[in-house]
Amino acid sequence: DTAVSQTPKYLVTQMGNDKSIKCEQNLGHDTMYWYKQDSKKFLKIMFSYNNKELIINETVPNRFSPKSPDKAHLNLHINSLELGDSAVYFCASTQFRRGVSTDTQYFGPGTRLTVL
Amino acid sequence: SQKIEQNSEALNIQEGKTATLTCNYTNYSPAYLQWYRQDPGRGPVFLLLIRENEKEKRKERLKVTFDTTLKQSLFHITASQPADSATYLCALSDYGQNFVFGPGTRLSVLP
């Protein structure tokens, strides 16, 4: 059974389009993340959701909007796609315990987004 | 601003030798540090976690050290094998939910 899954694995689209990437985890974790890995392989956190509440929102354009219908899902919707959005997007999950060392993160396989 | 550096972008070593990867950070006081492995086309996979009050952690052929005075972690793979070839990422975190990843070191173990 896949712990963290993402769909689609590849996404090729035109500038200006709106697209969504879906993420699901079956680990029972209460915290999920979206990361962006650019061409230089830097992995940067975009969002964190804990119990369906947005906890972290780094300096990400508001064209990106995370949506969490329930604890097991965190989808990423992107409006008006730009060339610079091309990257690999990873979903991850963990079990957060405040004041205690957080458990490890489990990553999905990634979604390679190409904006033409 | 927080900054994490890993010793080199790429490291080549001979099979059987010990690989040593370095992670240095500034402007940060992490509660703990993690090391991940990433293979091409895949997501990172957790390897080891070390807490701020720990000096060393071991798991099979892997060893991690953590020096909060030097703001440095060393990651060792002993008796390296070609199958150890991958990109290794260090990640820092506080007691919140914010993770900061280093740029990674691409390790190649040559037969």
PDB file of C-alpha atoms in Angstrom, chain A residues 18 21 38 52 60 81 83 98 112:
ATOM      1  CA  ASP A  18      -5.373  26.530 -13.922  1.00  0.00           C
ATOM      2  CA  ILE A  21      -2.417  18.289  -7.984  1.00  0.00           C
ATOM      3  CA  ASP A  38      13.243  23.477  -8.604  1.00  0.00           C
ATOM      4  CA  LYS A  52      -7.258  20.996   8.202  1.00  0.00           C
ATOM      5  CA  VAL A  60       4.219  31.720  -2.065  1.00  0.00           C
ATOM      6  CA  LEU A  81       0.285  29.157 -14.363  1.00  0.00           C
ATOM      7  CA  LEU A  83       6.806  29.498 -16.740  1.00  0.00           C
ATOM      8  CA  ARG A  98       3.785  20.127  19.758  1.00  0.00           C
ATOM      9  CA  ARG A 112       6.607  17.065 -12.397  1.00  0.00           C
TER      10      ARG A 112
END
